[in-house]
mmCIF file of C-alpha atoms and ligand atoms in Angstrom:
data_model
loop_
_atom_site.group_PDB
_atom_site.id
_atom_site.type_symbol
_atom_site.label_atom_id
_atom_site.label_comp_id
_atom_site.label_asym_id
_atom_site.label_seq_id
_atom_site.Cartn_x
_atom_site.Cartn_y
_atom_site.Cartn_z
ATOM 1 C CA UNK A 1 108.108 157.106 168.852
ATOM 2 C CA UNK A 2 104.392 156.087 168.426
ATOM 3 C CA UNK A 3 103.220 154.786 165.503
ATOM 4 C CA UNK A 4 100.076 155.923 163.309
ATOM 5 C CA UNK A 5 98.399 153.591 161.387
ATOM 6 C CA UNK A 6 94.955 154.546 159.330
ATOM 7 C CA UNK A 7 92.327 151.902 158.667
ATOM 8 C CA UNK A 8 90.308 152.602 155.749
ATOM 9 C CA UNK A 9 87.039 150.414 155.280
ATOM 10 C CA UNK A 10 84.690 151.262 152.236
ATOM 11 C CA UNK A 11 81.143 151.477 153.618
ATOM 12 C CA UNK A 12 78.821 148.703 152.172
ATOM 13 C CA UNK A 13 81.117 148.492 149.305
ATOM 14 C CA UNK A 14 79.550 146.279 146.598
ATOM 15 C CA UNK A 15 76.025 147.939 147.150
ATOM 16 C CA UNK A 16 77.657 151.101 147.026
ATOM 17 C CA UNK A 17 79.371 150.853 143.874
ATOM 18 C CA UNK A 18 76.192 149.281 142.251
ATOM 19 C CA UNK A 19 73.747 152.723 143.856
ATOM 20 C CA UNK A 20 76.365 155.040 142.614
ATOM 21 C CA UNK A 21 76.280 153.417 138.675
ATOM 22 C CA UNK A 22 72.467 153.480 139.103
ATOM 23 C CA UNK A 23 70.940 156.025 141.137
ATOM 24 C CA UNK A 24 67.728 154.323 140.443
ATOM 25 C CA UNK A 25 68.621 151.836 143.424
ATOM 26 C CA UNK A 26 69.500 154.571 145.938
ATOM 27 C CA UNK A 27 67.752 154.489 149.412
ATOM 28 C CA UNK A 28 66.395 150.974 148.323
ATOM 29 C CA UNK A 29 67.405 147.752 149.863
ATOM 30 C CA UNK A 30 70.097 146.035 147.801
ATOM 31 C CA UNK A 31 71.400 142.449 148.334
ATOM 32 C CA UNK A 32 74.572 141.324 146.085
ATOM 33 C CA UNK A 33 75.579 138.292 145.938
ATOM 34 C CA UNK A 34 71.743 137.032 146.281
ATOM 35 C CA UNK A 35 70.913 136.541 142.573
ATOM 36 C CA UNK A 36 70.657 132.677 142.906
ATOM 37 C CA UNK A 37 68.853 130.835 145.627
ATOM 38 C CA UNK A 38 71.897 129.177 146.471
ATOM 39 C CA UNK A 39 74.017 131.868 146.901
ATOM 40 C CA UNK A 40 75.417 133.821 149.649
ATOM 41 C CA UNK A 41 74.971 137.386 150.724
ATOM 42 C CA UNK A 42 78.074 139.415 149.873
ATOM 43 C CA UNK A 43 77.414 142.892 150.658
ATOM 44 C CA UNK A 44 73.920 144.548 151.759
ATOM 45 C CA UNK A 45 73.181 147.996 151.577
ATOM 46 C CA UNK A 46 72.416 150.025 154.824
ATOM 47 C CA UNK A 47 68.928 149.927 154.005
ATOM 48 C CA UNK A 48 68.919 146.128 153.483
ATOM 49 C CA UNK A 49 70.635 145.582 156.668
ATOM 50 C CA UNK A 50 67.432 147.165 158.397
ATOM 51 C CA UNK A 51 65.819 143.767 157.555
ATOM 52 C CA UNK A 52 68.473 142.056 159.615
ATOM 53 C CA UNK A 53 70.257 141.299 156.153
ATOM 54 C CA UNK A 54 73.753 140.435 156.802
ATOM 55 C CA UNK A 55 76.842 139.433 154.619
ATOM 56 C CA UNK A 56 77.821 135.937 154.442
ATOM 57 C CA UNK A 57 73.899 134.910 155.494
ATOM 58 C CA UNK A 58 72.418 132.708 152.889
ATOM 59 C CA UNK A 59 70.280 134.000 149.949
ATOM 60 C CA UNK A 60 67.291 132.022 151.033
ATOM 61 C CA UNK A 61 67.467 133.520 154.695
ATOM 62 C CA UNK A 62 67.759 136.651 153.072
ATOM 63 C CA UNK A 63 64.887 136.661 150.631
ATOM 64 C CA UNK A 64 62.666 135.670 153.462
ATOM 65 C CA UNK A 65 63.471 138.537 155.497
ATOM 66 C CA UNK A 66 63.230 140.988 152.616
ATOM 67 C CA UNK A 67 61.343 139.743 149.833
ATOM 68 C CA UNK A 68 60.652 142.896 148.168
ATOM 69 C CA UNK A 69 64.661 143.835 148.106
ATOM 70 C CA UNK A 70 66.958 144.130 145.056
ATOM 71 C CA UNK A 71 68.933 141.224 144.431
ATOM 72 C CA UNK A 72 72.091 141.650 142.116
ATOM 73 C CA UNK A 73 74.601 139.028 141.136
ATOM 74 C CA UNK A 74 78.297 140.021 142.003
ATOM 75 C CA UNK A 75 80.574 141.986 139.472
ATOM 76 C CA UNK A 76 83.773 141.286 140.671
ATOM 77 C CA UNK A 77 85.786 142.712 137.696
ATOM 78 C CA UNK A 78 84.073 146.290 138.543
ATOM 79 C CA UNK A 79 84.622 146.008 142.358
ATOM 80 C CA UNK A 80 88.087 145.732 141.359
ATOM 81 C CA UNK A 81 88.077 147.963 139.633
ATOM 82 C CA UNK A 82 87.118 150.872 142.069
ATOM 83 C CA UNK A 83 89.291 148.894 144.779
ATOM 84 C CA UNK A 84 92.571 149.647 142.198
ATOM 85 C CA UNK A 85 91.110 153.405 142.163
ATOM 86 C CA UNK A 86 90.725 153.821 146.433
ATOM 87 C CA UNK A 87 94.191 152.043 146.425
ATOM 88 C CA UNK A 88 95.748 154.865 144.034
ATOM 89 C CA UNK A 89 94.077 157.298 146.013
ATOM 90 C CA UNK A 90 95.896 155.693 149.420
ATOM 91 C CA UNK A 91 99.104 155.964 147.452
ATOM 92 C CA UNK A 92 99.242 159.530 147.853
ATOM 93 C CA UNK A 93 99.357 159.417 151.175
ATOM 94 C CA UNK A 94 101.638 156.484 152.519
ATOM 95 C CA UNK A 95 103.931 154.079 150.943
ATOM 96 C CA UNK A 96 103.132 151.560 153.056
ATOM 97 C CA UNK A 97 99.881 150.075 152.749
ATOM 98 C CA UNK A 98 98.242 146.502 153.355
ATOM 99 C CA UNK A 99 95.453 145.576 151.795
ATOM 100 C CA UNK A 100 93.091 143.318 153.755
ATOM 101 C CA UNK A 101 90.403 142.822 151.786
ATOM 102 C CA UNK A 102 89.198 144.510 148.360
ATOM 103 C CA UNK A 103 87.503 147.196 150.316
ATOM 104 C CA UNK A 104 89.726 147.259 153.523
ATOM 105 C CA UNK A 105 93.410 148.478 154.037
ATOM 106 C CA UNK A 106 96.002 150.061 156.685
ATOM 107 C CA UNK A 107 98.337 152.489 156.037
ATOM 108 C CA UNK A 108 100.787 153.433 158.398
ATOM 109 C CA UNK A 109 101.756 157.490 158.523
ATOM 110 C CA UNK A 110 104.066 157.157 161.215
ATOM 111 C CA UNK A 111 105.843 160.587 161.269
ATOM 112 C CA UNK A 112 102.622 162.577 159.979
ATOM 113 C CA UNK A 113 99.971 163.647 161.295
ATOM 114 C CA UNK A 114 97.076 161.081 160.298
ATOM 115 C CA UNK A 115 94.114 163.219 161.155
ATOM 116 C CA UNK A 116 94.411 165.256 158.377
ATOM 117 C CA UNK A 117 95.359 162.227 156.016
ATOM 118 C CA UNK A 118 92.296 160.347 156.933
ATOM 119 C CA UNK A 119 90.019 163.772 155.946
ATOM 120 C CA UNK A 120 91.879 163.751 152.690
ATOM 121 C CA UNK A 121 91.264 160.417 152.242
ATOM 122 C CA UNK A 122 87.431 160.600 152.853
ATOM 123 C CA UNK A 123 87.600 163.590 150.603
ATOM 124 C CA UNK A 124 88.848 162.067 147.845
ATOM 125 C CA UNK A 125 86.834 158.918 148.003
ATOM 126 C CA UNK A 126 83.863 161.221 148.171
ATOM 127 C CA UNK A 127 84.831 163.567 145.577
ATOM 128 C CA UNK A 128 86.692 161.518 143.133
ATOM 129 C CA UNK A 129 84.515 158.135 143.308
ATOM 130 C CA UNK A 130 81.299 159.195 144.668
ATOM 131 C CA UNK A 131 81.528 156.467 147.625
ATOM 132 C CA UNK A 132 82.070 156.784 151.617
ATOM 133 C CA UNK A 133 84.569 155.004 153.887
ATOM 134 C CA UNK A 134 84.820 154.761 157.508
ATOM 135 C CA UNK A 135 88.388 155.458 158.962
ATOM 136 C CA UNK A 136 89.855 154.369 162.042
ATOM 137 C CA UNK A 137 92.705 156.519 163.390
ATOM 138 C CA UNK A 138 95.247 154.910 165.869
ATOM 139 C CA UNK A 139 98.672 153.812 167.218
ATOM 140 C CA UNK A 140 98.245 150.483 165.940
ATOM 141 C CA UNK A 141 96.271 147.634 163.704
ATOM 142 C CA UNK A 142 93.983 146.445 165.918
ATOM 143 C CA UNK A 143 92.700 149.432 167.543
ATOM 144 C CA UNK A 144 92.606 151.454 163.807
ATOM 145 C CA UNK A 145 90.487 148.580 162.617
ATOM 146 C CA UNK A 146 88.344 148.805 165.970
ATOM 147 C CA UNK A 147 88.311 152.715 165.639
ATOM 148 C CA UNK A 148 86.912 152.618 161.767
ATOM 149 C CA UNK A 149 83.950 150.184 162.994
ATOM 150 C CA UNK A 150 83.168 152.334 165.722
ATOM 151 C CA UNK A 151 81.295 154.762 163.670
ATOM 152 C CA UNK A 152 79.448 153.706 160.472
ATOM 153 C CA UNK A 153 78.702 154.874 157.650
ATOM 154 C CA UNK A 154 80.914 157.582 156.834
ATOM 155 C CA UNK A 155 82.776 157.781 159.991
ATOM 156 C CA UNK A 156 86.069 158.957 161.248
ATOM 157 C CA UNK A 157 87.114 157.741 164.590
ATOM 158 C CA UNK A 158 90.380 158.070 166.447
ATOM 159 C CA UNK A 159 91.795 155.920 169.663
ATOM 160 C CA UNK A 160 94.265 158.147 171.531
ATOM 161 C CA UNK A 161 97.192 156.239 173.329
ATOM 162 C CA UNK A 162 96.159 157.340 176.414
ATOM 163 C CA UNK A 163 92.562 156.263 176.159
ATOM 164 C CA UNK A 164 92.658 152.643 175.086
ATOM 165 C CA UNK A 165 92.639 150.976 178.457
ATOM 166 C CA UNK A 166 89.272 152.524 179.491
ATOM 167 C CA UNK A 167 87.761 152.437 176.007
ATOM 168 C CA UNK A 168 88.333 148.531 175.772
ATOM 169 C CA UNK A 169 87.347 147.576 179.496
ATOM 170 C CA UNK A 170 83.330 147.942 178.634
ATOM 171 C CA UNK A 171 83.584 146.122 175.193
ATOM 172 C CA UNK A 172 82.418 142.489 174.569
ATOM 173 C CA UNK A 173 85.588 140.089 174.014
ATOM 174 C CA UNK A 174 84.162 139.331 170.427
ATOM 175 C CA UNK A 175 85.830 143.057 169.986
ATOM 176 C CA UNK A 176 89.396 141.375 170.081
ATOM 177 C CA UNK A 177 90.779 140.547 167.199
ATOM 178 C CA UNK A 178 90.761 137.236 165.858
ATOM 179 C CA UNK A 179 87.818 136.077 168.856
ATOM 180 C CA UNK A 180 85.253 134.293 166.709
ATOM 181 C CA UNK A 181 82.152 132.389 168.035
ATOM 182 C CA UNK A 182 84.432 129.293 169.356
ATOM 183 C CA UNK A 183 87.254 131.439 171.341
ATOM 184 C CA UNK A 184 84.063 133.393 172.960
ATOM 185 C CA UNK A 185 82.787 130.046 173.819
ATOM 186 C CA UNK A 186 86.223 129.304 175.694
ATOM 187 C CA UNK A 187 86.027 132.723 177.068
ATOM 188 C CA UNK A 188 82.685 132.476 178.647
ATOM 189 C CA UNK A 189 83.577 129.089 180.211
ATOM 190 C CA UNK A 190 86.496 131.225 182.191
ATOM 191 C CA UNK A 191 84.120 133.787 183.110
ATOM 192 C CA UNK A 192 85.199 136.289 180.723
ATOM 193 C CA UNK A 193 82.824 138.311 178.727
ATOM 194 C CA UNK A 194 84.264 141.539 178.607
ATOM 195 C CA UNK A 195 87.863 143.194 177.310
ATOM 196 C CA UNK A 196 88.040 144.079 181.100
ATOM 197 C CA UNK A 197 87.652 140.399 182.311
ATOM 198 C CA UNK A 198 91.239 140.094 180.298
ATOM 199 C CA UNK A 199 92.579 143.036 181.322
ATOM 200 C CA UNK A 200 91.936 141.452 185.058
ATOM 201 C CA UNK A 201 92.318 137.944 184.517
ATOM 202 C CA UNK A 202 96.295 136.536 185.211
ATOM 203 C CA UNK A 203 97.940 136.371 181.838
ATOM 204 C CA UNK A 204 99.976 133.249 182.870
ATOM 205 C CA UNK A 205 96.864 131.291 183.370
ATOM 206 C CA UNK A 206 95.357 132.474 179.870
ATOM 207 C CA UNK A 207 99.095 131.645 178.291
ATOM 208 C CA UNK A 208 98.762 127.882 179.917
ATOM 209 C CA UNK A 209 95.003 127.481 178.615
ATOM 210 C CA UNK A 210 95.241 129.036 175.050
ATOM 211 C CA UNK A 211 99.092 129.262 174.596
ATOM 212 C CA UNK A 212 100.580 132.224 171.981
ATOM 213 C CA UNK A 213 96.983 133.095 171.096
ATOM 214 C CA UNK A 214 96.084 133.948 175.451
ATOM 215 C CA UNK A 215 99.253 135.598 175.453
ATOM 216 C CA UNK A 216 97.769 137.768 172.160
ATOM 217 C CA UNK A 217 94.283 138.501 173.588
ATOM 218 C CA UNK A 218 95.507 139.553 177.037
ATOM 219 C CA UNK A 219 98.027 141.987 174.989
ATOM 220 C CA UNK A 220 95.355 143.133 172.680
ATOM 221 C CA UNK A 221 92.867 143.527 175.881
ATOM 222 C CA UNK A 222 95.164 147.049 176.839
ATOM 223 C CA UNK A 223 95.542 147.879 173.174
ATOM 224 C CA UNK A 224 98.887 146.236 172.293
ATOM 225 C CA UNK A 225 99.767 145.152 169.263
ATOM 226 C CA UNK A 226 103.307 145.055 167.564
ATOM 227 C CA UNK A 227 102.186 143.694 163.933
ATOM 228 C CA UNK A 228 103.489 145.937 161.082
ATOM 229 C CA UNK A 229 101.449 147.201 158.439
ATOM 230 C CA UNK A 230 102.899 144.514 155.950
ATOM 231 C CA UNK A 231 103.213 146.322 152.502
ATOM 232 C CA UNK A 232 103.569 143.508 150.358
ATOM 233 C CA UNK A 233 100.966 140.715 149.459
ATOM 234 C CA UNK A 234 101.979 137.637 150.807
ATOM 235 C CA UNK A 235 99.470 137.413 153.498
ATOM 236 C CA UNK A 236 96.507 137.403 150.467
ATOM 237 C CA UNK A 237 94.834 134.831 148.960
ATOM 238 C CA UNK A 238 93.203 134.928 145.322
ATOM 239 C CA UNK A 239 90.658 132.226 145.209
ATOM 240 C CA UNK A 240 87.428 131.672 142.870
ATOM 241 C CA UNK A 241 84.258 129.602 144.396
ATOM 242 C CA UNK A 242 81.095 128.327 143.133
ATOM 243 C CA UNK A 243 77.840 127.392 144.594
ATOM 244 C CA UNK A 244 75.939 124.898 142.678
ATOM 245 C CA UNK A 245 72.774 124.896 141.352
ATOM 246 C CA UNK A 246 72.464 121.051 142.982
ATOM 247 C CA UNK A 247 74.308 119.475 144.956
ATOM 248 C CA UNK A 248 77.182 117.349 142.817
ATOM 249 C CA UNK A 249 78.753 114.007 143.180
ATOM 250 C CA UNK A 250 80.304 113.707 139.690
ATOM 251 C CA UNK A 251 84.292 113.901 140.188
ATOM 252 C CA UNK A 252 84.840 114.505 136.723
ATOM 253 C CA UNK A 253 82.402 117.588 136.736
ATOM 254 C CA UNK A 254 84.246 119.069 140.016
ATOM 255 C CA UNK A 255 87.607 118.115 138.057
ATOM 256 C CA UNK A 256 86.817 120.150 134.940
ATOM 257 C CA UNK A 257 85.035 123.136 137.208
ATOM 258 C CA UNK A 258 88.659 122.772 138.896
ATOM 259 C CA UNK A 259 90.469 123.507 135.687
ATOM 260 C CA UNK A 260 88.191 126.837 134.647
ATOM 261 C CA UNK A 261 89.036 127.714 138.136
ATOM 262 C CA UNK A 262 92.984 127.486 137.854
ATOM 263 C CA UNK A 263 92.904 129.255 134.391
ATOM 264 C CA UNK A 264 90.898 132.057 135.595
ATOM 265 C CA UNK A 265 93.360 132.364 138.779
ATOM 266 C CA UNK A 266 96.274 131.965 136.596
ATOM 267 C CA UNK A 267 95.315 135.019 134.149
ATOM 268 C CA UNK A 268 94.667 136.970 137.348
ATOM 269 C CA UNK A 269 98.144 136.325 138.721
ATOM 270 C CA UNK A 270 100.024 136.971 135.501
ATOM 271 C CA UNK A 271 98.009 140.190 134.923
ATOM 272 C CA UNK A 272 99.202 141.374 138.848
ATOM 273 C CA UNK A 273 102.635 139.572 138.373
ATOM 274 C CA UNK A 274 102.554 137.306 140.726
ATOM 275 C CA UNK A 275 103.995 133.443 141.551
ATOM 276 C CA UNK A 276 102.207 131.537 144.183
ATOM 277 C CA UNK A 277 103.225 128.924 146.556
ATOM 278 C CA UNK A 278 100.431 127.203 148.456
ATOM 279 C CA UNK A 279 97.306 125.704 146.484
ATOM 280 C CA UNK A 280 94.165 125.258 148.504
ATOM 281 C CA UNK A 281 90.883 123.287 147.773
ATOM 282 C CA UNK A 282 87.583 124.186 149.869
ATOM 283 C CA UNK A 283 84.584 121.619 149.633
ATOM 284 C CA UNK A 284 81.369 122.128 151.417
ATOM 285 C CA UNK A 285 78.993 119.257 151.899
ATOM 286 C CA UNK A 286 75.167 118.779 151.332
ATOM 287 C CA UNK A 287 75.174 119.273 155.587
ATOM 288 C CA UNK A 288 76.711 122.579 155.164
ATOM 289 C CA UNK A 289 80.082 120.713 156.565
ATOM 290 C CA UNK A 290 83.075 122.716 154.957
ATOM 291 C CA UNK A 291 86.771 120.597 154.761
ATOM 292 C CA UNK A 292 90.008 122.338 152.909
ATOM 293 C CA UNK A 293 92.849 120.750 151.954
ATOM 294 C CA UNK A 294 96.191 122.417 151.361
ATOM 295 C CA UNK A 295 99.362 121.892 149.495
ATOM 296 C CA UNK A 296 102.699 124.283 149.251
ATOM 297 C CA UNK A 297 105.255 123.971 146.468
ATOM 298 C CA UNK A 298 108.943 123.573 146.372
ATOM 299 C CA UNK A 299 108.633 125.946 143.440
ATOM 300 C CA UNK A 300 106.123 129.216 143.306
ATOM 301 C CA UNK A 301 104.252 129.241 140.194
ATOM 302 C CA UNK A 302 101.194 130.799 138.306
ATOM 303 C CA UNK A 303 100.919 128.239 135.423
ATOM 304 C CA UNK A 304 97.326 127.537 134.931
ATOM 305 C CA UNK A 305 98.516 123.455 134.262
ATOM 306 C CA UNK A 306 100.273 123.519 137.337
ATOM 307 C CA UNK A 307 97.884 125.022 139.455
ATOM 308 C CA UNK A 308 95.152 122.665 137.821
ATOM 309 C CA UNK A 309 97.869 119.738 138.479
ATOM 310 C CA UNK A 310 98.025 120.278 141.590
ATOM 311 C CA UNK A 311 94.538 121.165 142.992
ATOM 312 C CA UNK A 312 93.051 117.999 141.177
ATOM 313 C CA UNK A 313 95.491 115.646 143.203
ATOM 314 C CA UNK A 314 94.433 117.490 145.837
ATOM 315 C CA UNK A 315 90.756 117.078 145.244
ATOM 316 C CA UNK A 316 90.802 113.536 144.380
ATOM 317 C CA UNK A 317 93.481 112.581 147.020
ATOM 318 C CA UNK A 318 92.723 114.237 149.965
ATOM 319 C CA UNK A 319 89.099 114.630 150.653
ATOM 320 C CA UNK A 320 87.276 111.625 151.685
ATOM 321 C CA UNK A 321 83.574 112.316 150.186
ATOM 322 C CA UNK A 322 81.171 111.132 152.347
ATOM 323 C CA UNK A 323 77.976 112.965 150.837
ATOM 324 C CA UNK A 324 77.156 115.152 147.807
ATOM 325 C CA UNK A 325 78.941 118.568 147.598
ATOM 326 C CA UNK A 326 76.944 122.308 147.333
ATOM 327 C CA UNK A 327 80.558 124.419 146.604
ATOM 328 C CA UNK A 328 83.853 123.760 145.465
ATOM 329 C CA UNK A 329 86.186 126.517 145.731
ATOM 330 C CA UNK A 330 90.139 126.812 144.721
ATOM 331 C CA UNK A 331 92.497 129.192 146.551
ATOM 332 C CA UNK A 332 95.858 130.409 145.830
ATOM 333 C CA UNK A 333 98.063 132.405 148.650
ATOM 334 C CA UNK A 334 101.537 132.771 149.848
ATOM 335 C CA UNK A 335 102.425 135.489 146.840
ATOM 336 C CA UNK A 336 105.416 136.344 146.041
ATOM 337 C CA UNK A 337 106.532 139.024 143.933
ATOM 338 C CA UNK A 338 108.913 137.085 141.276
ATOM 339 C CA UNK A 339 111.322 140.527 141.099
ATOM 340 C CA UNK A 340 111.438 141.330 144.824
ATOM 341 C CA UNK A 341 114.966 139.849 146.177
ATOM 342 C CA UNK A 342 113.706 139.869 149.928
ATOM 343 C CA UNK A 343 111.378 137.202 148.948
ATOM 344 C CA UNK A 344 113.783 135.047 146.143
ATOM 345 C CA UNK A 345 115.820 134.952 149.487
ATOM 346 C CA UNK A 346 113.194 132.770 151.379
ATOM 347 C CA UNK A 347 113.156 129.001 150.792
ATOM 348 C CA UNK A 348 111.680 128.931 147.291
HETATM 349 MG MG1 MG B 401 83.359 147.451 154.422
#
């Protein structure tokens, strides 16, 4: 039996929530996350996107493109609350939900007609939360996500099995799951620009060049994706990061910041009932190059002292600081529900 998978992506989520809560912002270019000059844009309202502003752009560049934009700080607490409300709507229609990020999730609705479900989800989100979502419906995660991206905002796009190969053929390779700029360059070297070029390429050659990844992109080019919708949070991570007002060379200061991130993360883990196994420290240098280092524990924890201790160990022993740093981050991943017997049978 074919699966039916729905991908829901909230439209300009943070900006839409702010516009909903403050109607004077409606119709204006709103940029969330660019309140400080050293920050990065998290979300731009559709009005702001017309100026060329997009997420992950530096606030400085955004302000150059749109000096009259309204720049707001990130109110994570508020967005998390709304995200939870959205998730509550999903739970009415499926038991198998995989959150991808705060504003995006997959639902597996196999066995039921996904199209009326997708319509109801959009309606509930609109009626109850006064927000819009773009929804994609298809037979797997890759195609459902591709579909939700095809008609934004407020779209509902269905990709049917019998149209997949033809639909993918003219699209650029970057539409394939996980093909970013560096993979795109590698593919371009082989004369591959469109998904159709991959469809016509020799699968074994792709595998010999890219290994497992080669098989994956070949399969994706035909719309084949067997990954399940994973209804647990193990692939998720929770993190804190901070761009400093000025570049920092003082290790004691960094250790102190790490301690405060560890406290926040521990609080959140306890609130949500998770333990973690992996701790990652991220450093962005003055020249914007990024390094991350991780450690995986044998015993999971949610204790702030454990998280801090390991984070400090990573920070002080695993990096070679060649320059001052502008950003420090601490992320925990490999999340575990302690009461979940399947997870407890893993190597803990
Ligand atoms: Mg979104």
